[in-house]
Amino acid sequence: MLRDYGSLDDVASAADKLFAQARPVFLLLADAGGLMQVEIGQHGRYRLIRQQSGTLAHTNHYADTSLLDGAQTIGPSSQARLERIRFLLDQHPAHTLSEFERLSRDRHDGPDNSLWRSGREHTLAGWRIALPAGAPPRLQLTLANPGHAERDGDYALDARSGRSRRARYCRERTKDRPLPDCLLRMTPGGLSAPACSSALPICRRC
């Protein structure tokens, strides 16, 4: 999708091709013009939600249960994380990159139910994407595998090929600490969007 579709309009136009035969999954997408949430359910059913500003948040259960054949059982961690990230995002109408990093490492609900998990499951990576005007997107990546030092990378993404070029590899951090949630942050052009692996918030700032 990153290779072949350059905007949310492109994705929406090809929705049947992309999603009708796909396995169940949740996606949060963004471009400089807005946000999109995609829920793919059973037997080719899917739903797109688009908005130009505000926030979107998603965890590991469906918002639209009509995409499922039967009743949905929501895990306590998924519900707790969704409620927590929505609460945190609502505290500040304007969002910053430093705020998103802080949110991704939130441990309010303990090792198993927090946005930053270090219990039965671990958050393994943090990633932030910037969309500068007139330049390739930038990816900042943190790998935090259990038993290994944190590793940071900085990459330029080649929009034409869908491949990434390594721009800079940052220092390894050896301090032993709990693992971060995955984090997507898009900033230039007024867009600021995080997406945590355990909470998946995404927002666009007007």
PDB file of C-alpha atoms in Angstrom:
ATOM      1  CA  MET A   1       0.000   0.000   0.000  1.00  0.00           C
ATOM      2  CA  LEU A   2       2.817   2.411   0.825  1.00  0.00           C
ATOM      3  CA  ARG A   3       4.410   1.675  -2.532  1.00  0.00           C
ATOM      4  CA  ASP A   4       1.334   1.923  -4.759  1.00  0.00           C
ATOM      5  CA  TYR A   5      -0.985   4.480  -3.111  1.00  0.00           C
ATOM      6  CA  GLY A   6       0.074   8.051  -2.464  1.00  0.00           C
ATOM      7  CA  SER A   7      -2.957   9.441  -0.652  1.00  0.00           C
ATOM      8  CA  LEU A   8      -6.074   8.551   1.286  1.00  0.00           C
ATOM      9  CA  ASP A   9      -8.117   9.343  -1.825  1.00  0.00           C
ATOM     10  CA  ASP A  10      -6.138   6.692  -3.719  1.00  0.00           C
ATOM     11  CA  VAL A  11      -6.779   4.146  -0.978  1.00  0.00           C
ATOM     12  CA  ALA A  12     -10.491   4.946  -0.839  1.00  0.00           C
ATOM     13  CA  SER A  13     -10.821   4.602  -4.614  1.00  0.00           C
ATOM     14  CA  ALA A  14      -9.204   1.158  -4.498  1.00  0.00           C
ATOM     15  CA  ALA A  15     -10.912  -0.001  -1.301  1.00  0.00           C
ATOM     16  CA  ASP A  16     -12.636  -3.051  -2.807  1.00  0.00           C
ATOM     17  CA  LYS A  17      -9.404  -4.191  -4.410  1.00  0.00           C
ATOM     18  CA  LEU A  18      -7.424  -3.683  -1.224  1.00  0.00           C
ATOM     19  CA  PHE A  19      -9.800  -4.837   1.485  1.00  0.00           C
ATOM     20  CA  ALA A  20     -12.598  -7.083   0.178  1.00  0.00           C
ATOM     21  CA  GLN A  21     -10.302 -10.128   0.017  1.00  0.00           C
ATOM     22  CA  ALA A  22      -8.073  -9.234   2.947  1.00  0.00           C
ATOM     23  CA  ARG A  23      -7.907 -11.023   6.257  1.00  0.00           C
ATOM     24  CA  PRO A  24      -9.330  -9.275   9.348  1.00  0.00           C
ATOM     25  CA  VAL A  25      -7.105  -6.399  10.383  1.00  0.00           C
ATOM     26  CA  PHE A  26      -7.201  -2.811  11.652  1.00  0.00           C
ATOM     27  CA  LEU A  27      -5.397   0.069   9.914  1.00  0.00           C
ATOM     28  CA  LEU A  28      -4.900   3.727  10.775  1.00  0.00           C
ATOM     29  CA  LEU A  29      -3.750   5.809   7.797  1.00  0.00           C
ATOM     30  CA  ALA A  30      -2.910   9.478   7.345  1.00  0.00           C
ATOM     31  CA  ASP A  31      -1.775  11.948   4.741  1.00  0.00           C
ATOM     32  CA  ALA A  32      -1.398  15.722   4.788  1.00  0.00           C
ATOM     33  CA  GLY A  33      -5.150  16.106   4.258  1.00  0.00           C
ATOM     34  CA  GLY A  34      -6.614  13.912   6.952  1.00  0.00           C
ATOM     35  CA  LEU A  35      -7.040  10.571   8.686  1.00  0.00           C
ATOM     36  CA  MET A  36      -8.558   7.193   7.860  1.00  0.00           C
ATOM     37  CA  GLN A  37      -9.492   4.213   9.992  1.00  0.00           C
ATOM     38  CA  VAL A  38      -9.975   0.864   8.249  1.00  0.00           C
ATOM     39  CA  GLU A  39     -11.604  -2.122   9.924  1.00  0.00           C
ATOM     40  CA  ILE A  40     -11.593  -5.321   7.875  1.00  0.00           C
ATOM     41  CA  GLY A  41     -13.926  -7.982   9.178  1.00  0.00           C
ATOM     42  CA  GLN A  42     -15.156 -11.346   7.964  1.00  0.00           C
ATOM     43  CA  HIS A  43     -16.189 -12.461   4.469  1.00  0.00           C
ATOM     44  CA  GLY A  44     -15.103  -9.323   2.624  1.00  0.00           C
ATOM     45  CA  ARG A  45     -16.822  -6.821   4.894  1.00  0.00           C
ATOM     46  CA  TYR A  46     -14.914  -3.656   5.734  1.00  0.00           C
ATOM     47  CA  ARG A  47     -15.531  -0.089   6.868  1.00  0.00           C
ATOM     48  CA  LEU A  48     -13.623   3.134   6.237  1.00  0.00           C
ATOM     49  CA  ILE A  49     -13.880   6.190   8.472  1.00  0.00           C
ATOM     50  CA  ARG A  50     -12.357   9.453   7.250  1.00  0.00           C
ATOM     51  CA  GLN A  51     -11.957  12.806   8.942  1.00  0.00           C
ATOM     52  CA  GLN A  52      -9.965  15.943   8.245  1.00  0.00           C
ATOM     53  CA  SER A  53      -8.968  16.768  11.815  1.00  0.00           C
ATOM     54  CA  GLY A  54      -9.229  15.574  15.381  1.00  0.00           C
ATOM     55  CA  THR A  55      -8.084  12.182  16.608  1.00  0.00           C
ATOM     56  CA  LEU A  56      -8.653   8.497  15.898  1.00  0.00           C
ATOM     57  CA  ALA A  57      -7.774   5.718  18.317  1.00  0.00           C
ATOM     58  CA  HIS A  58      -8.011   1.953  17.999  1.00  0.00           C
ATOM     59  CA  THR A  59      -6.926  -1.131  19.917  1.00  0.00           C
ATOM     60  CA  ASN A  60      -7.561  -4.843  19.426  1.00  0.00           C
ATOM     61  CA  HIS A  61     -11.337  -4.977  19.060  1.00  0.00           C
ATOM     62  CA  TYR A  62     -13.851  -3.815  16.466  1.00  0.00           C
ATOM     63  CA  ALA A  63     -15.714  -0.539  16.712  1.00  0.00           C
ATOM     64  CA  ASP A  64     -18.179  -1.788  14.071  1.00  0.00           C
ATOM     65  CA  THR A  65     -19.422  -5.230  15.116  1.00  0.00           C
ATOM     66  CA  SER A  66     -21.524  -5.559  11.941  1.00  0.00           C
ATOM     67  CA  LEU A  67     -18.278  -6.654  10.281  1.00  0.00           C
ATOM     68  CA  LEU A  68     -18.368  -9.859  12.349  1.00  0.00           C
ATOM     69  CA  ASP A  69     -20.521 -12.974  12.043  1.00  0.00           C
ATOM     70  CA  GLY A  70     -21.067 -13.302  15.784  1.00  0.00           C
ATOM     71  CA  ALA A  71     -20.716 -11.525  19.086  1.00  0.00           C
ATOM     72  CA  GLN A  72     -17.406  -9.913  19.945  1.00  0.00           C
ATOM     73  CA  THR A  73     -15.523 -10.613  23.166  1.00  0.00           C
ATOM     74  CA  ILE A  74     -13.424  -7.600  24.163  1.00  0.00           C
ATOM     75  CA  GLY A  75     -10.320  -8.347  26.171  1.00  0.00           C
ATOM     76  CA  PRO A  76      -9.782  -6.253  29.304  1.00  0.00           C
ATOM     77  CA  SER A  77      -6.398  -4.995  28.058  1.00  0.00           C
ATOM     78  CA  SER A  78      -7.802  -3.795  24.743  1.00  0.00           C
ATOM     79  CA  GLN A  79     -10.634  -1.919  26.443  1.00  0.00           C
ATOM     80  CA  ALA A  80      -8.377  -0.402  29.083  1.00  0.00           C
ATOM     81  CA  ARG A  81      -5.848   0.807  26.527  1.00  0.00           C
ATOM     82  CA  LEU A  82      -8.504   2.372  24.304  1.00  0.00           C
ATOM     83  CA  GLU A  83     -10.071   4.221  27.211  1.00  0.00           C
ATOM     84  CA  ARG A  84      -6.681   5.379  28.444  1.00  0.00           C
ATOM     85  CA  ILE A  85      -5.398   6.759  25.149  1.00  0.00           C
ATOM     86  CA  ARG A  86      -8.674   8.559  24.484  1.00  0.00           C
ATOM     87  CA  PHE A  87      -8.531  10.084  27.942  1.00  0.00           C
ATOM     88  CA  LEU A  88      -4.952  11.237  27.475  1.00  0.00           C
ATOM     89  CA  LEU A  89      -5.569  12.699  24.021  1.00  0.00           C
ATOM     90  CA  ASP A  90      -8.568  14.614  25.332  1.00  0.00           C
ATOM     91  CA  GLN A  91      -6.467  16.348  27.980  1.00  0.00           C
ATOM     92  CA  HIS A  92      -4.718  18.587  25.413  1.00  0.00           C
ATOM     93  CA  PRO A  93      -6.454  19.970  22.313  1.00  0.00           C
ATOM     94  CA  ALA A  94      -3.075  20.604  20.630  1.00  0.00           C
ATOM     95  CA  HIS A  95      -0.584  17.749  20.461  1.00  0.00           C
ATOM     96  CA  THR A  96       3.206  17.768  20.202  1.00  0.00           C
ATOM     97  CA  LEU A  97       5.809  15.136  19.374  1.00  0.00           C
ATOM     98  CA  SER A  98       7.150  15.102  22.916  1.00  0.00           C
ATOM     99  CA  GLU A  99       3.629  14.539  24.201  1.00  0.00           C
ATOM    100  CA  PHE A 100       3.150  11.556  21.898  1.00  0.00           C
ATOM    101  CA  GLU A 101       6.356   9.966  23.117  1.00  0.00           C
ATOM    102  CA  ARG A 102       5.210  10.447  26.679  1.00  0.00           C
ATOM    103  CA  LEU A 103       1.800   8.940  25.891  1.00  0.00           C
ATOM    104  CA  SER A 104       3.314   5.887  24.232  1.00  0.00           C
ATOM    105  CA  ARG A 105       5.270   5.085  27.402  1.00  0.00           C
ATOM    106  CA  ASP A 106       2.294   5.486  29.743  1.00  0.00           C
ATOM    107  CA  ARG A 107       2.205   2.756  32.419  1.00  0.00           C
ATOM    108  CA  HIS A 108      -0.923   3.830  34.274  1.00  0.00           C
ATOM    109  CA  ASP A 109      -2.672   0.441  34.108  1.00  0.00           C
ATOM    110  CA  GLY A 110       0.180  -1.880  34.992  1.00  0.00           C
ATOM    111  CA  PRO A 111       2.472  -4.141  32.941  1.00  0.00           C
ATOM    112  CA  ASP A 112      -0.297  -5.943  31.029  1.00  0.00           C
ATOM    113  CA  ASN A 113      -2.947  -3.276  30.384  1.00  0.00           C
ATOM    114  CA  SER A 114      -0.908  -0.107  29.831  1.00  0.00           C
ATOM    115  CA  LEU A 115       0.003   1.584  26.583  1.00  0.00           C
ATOM    116  CA  TRP A 116       3.618   0.734  27.469  1.00  0.00           C
ATOM    117  CA  ARG A 117       3.538  -2.996  28.184  1.00  0.00           C
ATOM    118  CA  SER A 118       6.221  -5.060  29.896  1.00  0.00           C
ATOM    119  CA  GLY A 119       4.260  -7.973  31.343  1.00  0.00           C
ATOM    120  CA  ARG A 120       2.857 -11.000  29.506  1.00  0.00           C
ATOM    121  CA  GLU A 121       3.439  -9.047  26.287  1.00  0.00           C
ATOM    122  CA  HIS A 122       6.142  -6.472  25.564  1.00  0.00           C
ATOM    123  CA  THR A 123       6.113  -3.412  23.378  1.00  0.00           C
ATOM    124  CA  LEU A 124       8.999  -4.081  20.994  1.00  0.00           C
ATOM    125  CA  ALA A 125       9.396  -0.948  18.876  1.00  0.00           C
ATOM    126  CA  GLY A 126       8.669   2.743  18.676  1.00  0.00           C
ATOM    127  CA  TRP A 127       8.429   4.566  15.367  1.00  0.00           C
ATOM    128  CA  ARG A 128       7.739   8.113  14.307  1.00  0.00           C
ATOM    129  CA  ILE A 129       7.103   9.376  10.766  1.00  0.00           C
ATOM    130  CA  ALA A 130       7.387  12.971   9.542  1.00  0.00           C
ATOM    131  CA  LEU A 131       5.900  14.230   6.263  1.00  0.00           C
ATOM    132  CA  PRO A 132       7.993  17.286   5.306  1.00  0.00           C
ATOM    133  CA  ALA A 133       6.720  19.384   2.419  1.00  0.00           C
ATOM    134  CA  GLY A 134       8.729  18.798  -0.731  1.00  0.00           C
ATOM    135  CA  ALA A 135      10.932  16.080   0.771  1.00  0.00           C
ATOM    136  CA  PRO A 136      10.741  12.309   1.346  1.00  0.00           C
ATOM    137  CA  PRO A 137       9.046  11.142   4.544  1.00  0.00           C
ATOM    138  CA  ARG A 138      11.360  10.537   7.476  1.00  0.00           C
ATOM    139  CA  LEU A 139      11.198   7.493   9.740  1.00  0.00           C
ATOM    140  CA  GLN A 140      12.694   7.445  13.209  1.00  0.00           C
ATOM    141  CA  LEU A 141      12.752   3.903  14.568  1.00  0.00           C
ATOM    142  CA  THR A 142      13.526   2.529  18.019  1.00  0.00           C
ATOM    143  CA  LEU A 143      13.944  -1.212  18.511  1.00  0.00           C
ATOM    144  CA  ALA A 144      13.577  -2.438  22.086  1.00  0.00           C
ATOM    145  CA  ASN A 145      13.802  -6.223  22.080  1.00  0.00           C
ATOM    146  CA  PRO A 146      13.912  -7.931  25.483  1.00  0.00           C
ATOM    147  CA  GLY A 147      17.459  -8.636  26.586  1.00  0.00           C
ATOM    148  CA  HIS A 148      19.010  -6.249  24.054  1.00  0.00           C
ATOM    149  CA  ALA A 149      20.081  -2.624  24.150  1.00  0.00           C
ATOM    150  CA  GLU A 150      17.699  -0.151  22.549  1.00  0.00           C
ATOM    151  CA  ARG A 151      18.696   0.780  19.003  1.00  0.00           C
ATOM    152  CA  ASP A 152      17.674   3.985  17.222  1.00  0.00           C
ATOM    153  CA  GLY A 153      17.634   4.534  13.447  1.00  0.00           C
ATOM    154  CA  ASP A 154      16.794   7.513  11.242  1.00  0.00           C
ATOM    155  CA  TYR A 155      15.725   6.867   7.627  1.00  0.00           C
ATOM    156  CA  ALA A 156      14.534   8.713   4.534  1.00  0.00           C
ATOM    157  CA  LEU A 157      11.711   6.860   2.768  1.00  0.00           C
ATOM    158  CA  ASP A 158      11.843   6.726  -1.013  1.00  0.00           C
ATOM    159  CA  ALA A 159       8.247   7.376  -2.076  1.00  0.00           C
ATOM    160  CA  ARG A 160       8.872   6.150  -5.630  1.00  0.00           C
ATOM    161  CA  SER A 161      10.108   2.685  -4.771  1.00  0.00           C
ATOM    162  CA  GLY A 162       8.530   2.143  -1.371  1.00  0.00           C
ATOM    163  CA  ARG A 163      11.971   1.252  -0.019  1.00  0.00           C
ATOM    164  CA  SER A 164      13.817   3.156   2.672  1.00  0.00           C
ATOM    165  CA  ARG A 165      17.273   4.703   2.524  1.00  0.00           C
ATOM    166  CA  ARG A 166      19.252   4.752   5.697  1.00  0.00           C
ATOM    167  CA  ALA A 167      19.917   8.371   6.602  1.00  0.00           C
ATOM    168  CA  ARG A 168      21.485   8.129   9.995  1.00  0.00           C
ATOM    169  CA  TYR A 169      21.958   5.450  12.594  1.00  0.00           C
ATOM    170  CA  CYS A 170      21.824   6.866  16.074  1.00  0.00           C
ATOM    171  CA  ARG A 171      23.482   5.759  19.232  1.00  0.00           C
ATOM    172  CA  GLU A 172      22.478   2.555  20.964  1.00  0.00           C
ATOM    173  CA  ARG A 173      21.063   3.097  24.401  1.00  0.00           C
ATOM    174  CA  THR A 174      22.110   0.487  26.908  1.00  0.00           C
ATOM    175  CA  LYS A 175      20.016   1.596  29.840  1.00  0.00           C
ATOM    176  CA  ASP A 176      17.724  -1.272  30.883  1.00  0.00           C
ATOM    177  CA  ARG A 177      14.134  -0.008  30.962  1.00  0.00           C
ATOM    178  CA  PRO A 178      10.616  -1.165  30.043  1.00  0.00           C
ATOM    179  CA  LEU A 179       9.811  -1.340  26.358  1.00  0.00           C
ATOM    180  CA  PRO A 180       7.970   1.417  24.457  1.00  0.00           C
ATOM    181  CA  ASP A 181       4.807   1.136  22.445  1.00  0.00           C
ATOM    182  CA  CYS A 182       5.016   1.490  18.702  1.00  0.00           C
ATOM    183  CA  LEU A 183       4.454   5.109  17.849  1.00  0.00           C
ATOM    184  CA  LEU A 184       3.681   6.780  14.546  1.00  0.00           C
ATOM    185  CA  ARG A 185       3.962  10.547  14.481  1.00  0.00           C
ATOM    186  CA  MET A 186       3.427  12.714  11.424  1.00  0.00           C
ATOM    187  CA  THR A 187       4.268  16.356  11.924  1.00  0.00           C
ATOM    188  CA  PRO A 188       4.997  18.754   9.047  1.00  0.00           C
ATOM    189  CA  GLY A 189       2.215  20.665   7.360  1.00  0.00           C
ATOM    190  CA  GLY A 190       0.186  20.844  10.558  1.00  0.00           C
ATOM    191  CA  LEU A 191      -0.168  17.072  10.800  1.00  0.00           C
ATOM    192  CA  SER A 192       0.741  15.319  14.000  1.00  0.00           C
ATOM    193  CA  ALA A 193      -0.180  11.662  14.255  1.00  0.00           C
ATOM    194  CA  PRO A 194       0.775   8.910  16.672  1.00  0.00           C
ATOM    195  CA  ALA A 195      -0.174   5.267  16.367  1.00  0.00           C
ATOM    196  CA  CYS A 196       0.687   2.943  19.205  1.00  0.00           C
ATOM    197  CA  SER A 197       0.774  -0.780  18.703  1.00  0.00           C
ATOM    198  CA  SER A 198      -1.181  -1.202  21.890  1.00  0.00           C
ATOM    199  CA  ALA A 199      -3.415   1.845  21.576  1.00  0.00           C
ATOM    200  CA  LEU A 200      -3.198   3.119  17.995  1.00  0.00           C
ATOM    201  CA  PRO A 201      -4.123   6.777  18.383  1.00  0.00           C
ATOM    202  CA  ILE A 202      -3.833   9.033  15.387  1.00  0.00           C
ATOM    203  CA  CYS A 203      -4.601  12.714  15.140  1.00  0.00           C
ATOM    204  CA  ARG A 204      -4.443  15.659  12.805  1.00  0.00           C
ATOM    205  CA  ARG A 205      -3.845  19.118  14.196  1.00  0.00           C
ATOM    206  CA  CYS A 206      -5.574  22.041  12.481  1.00  0.00           C
TER     207      CYS A 206
END
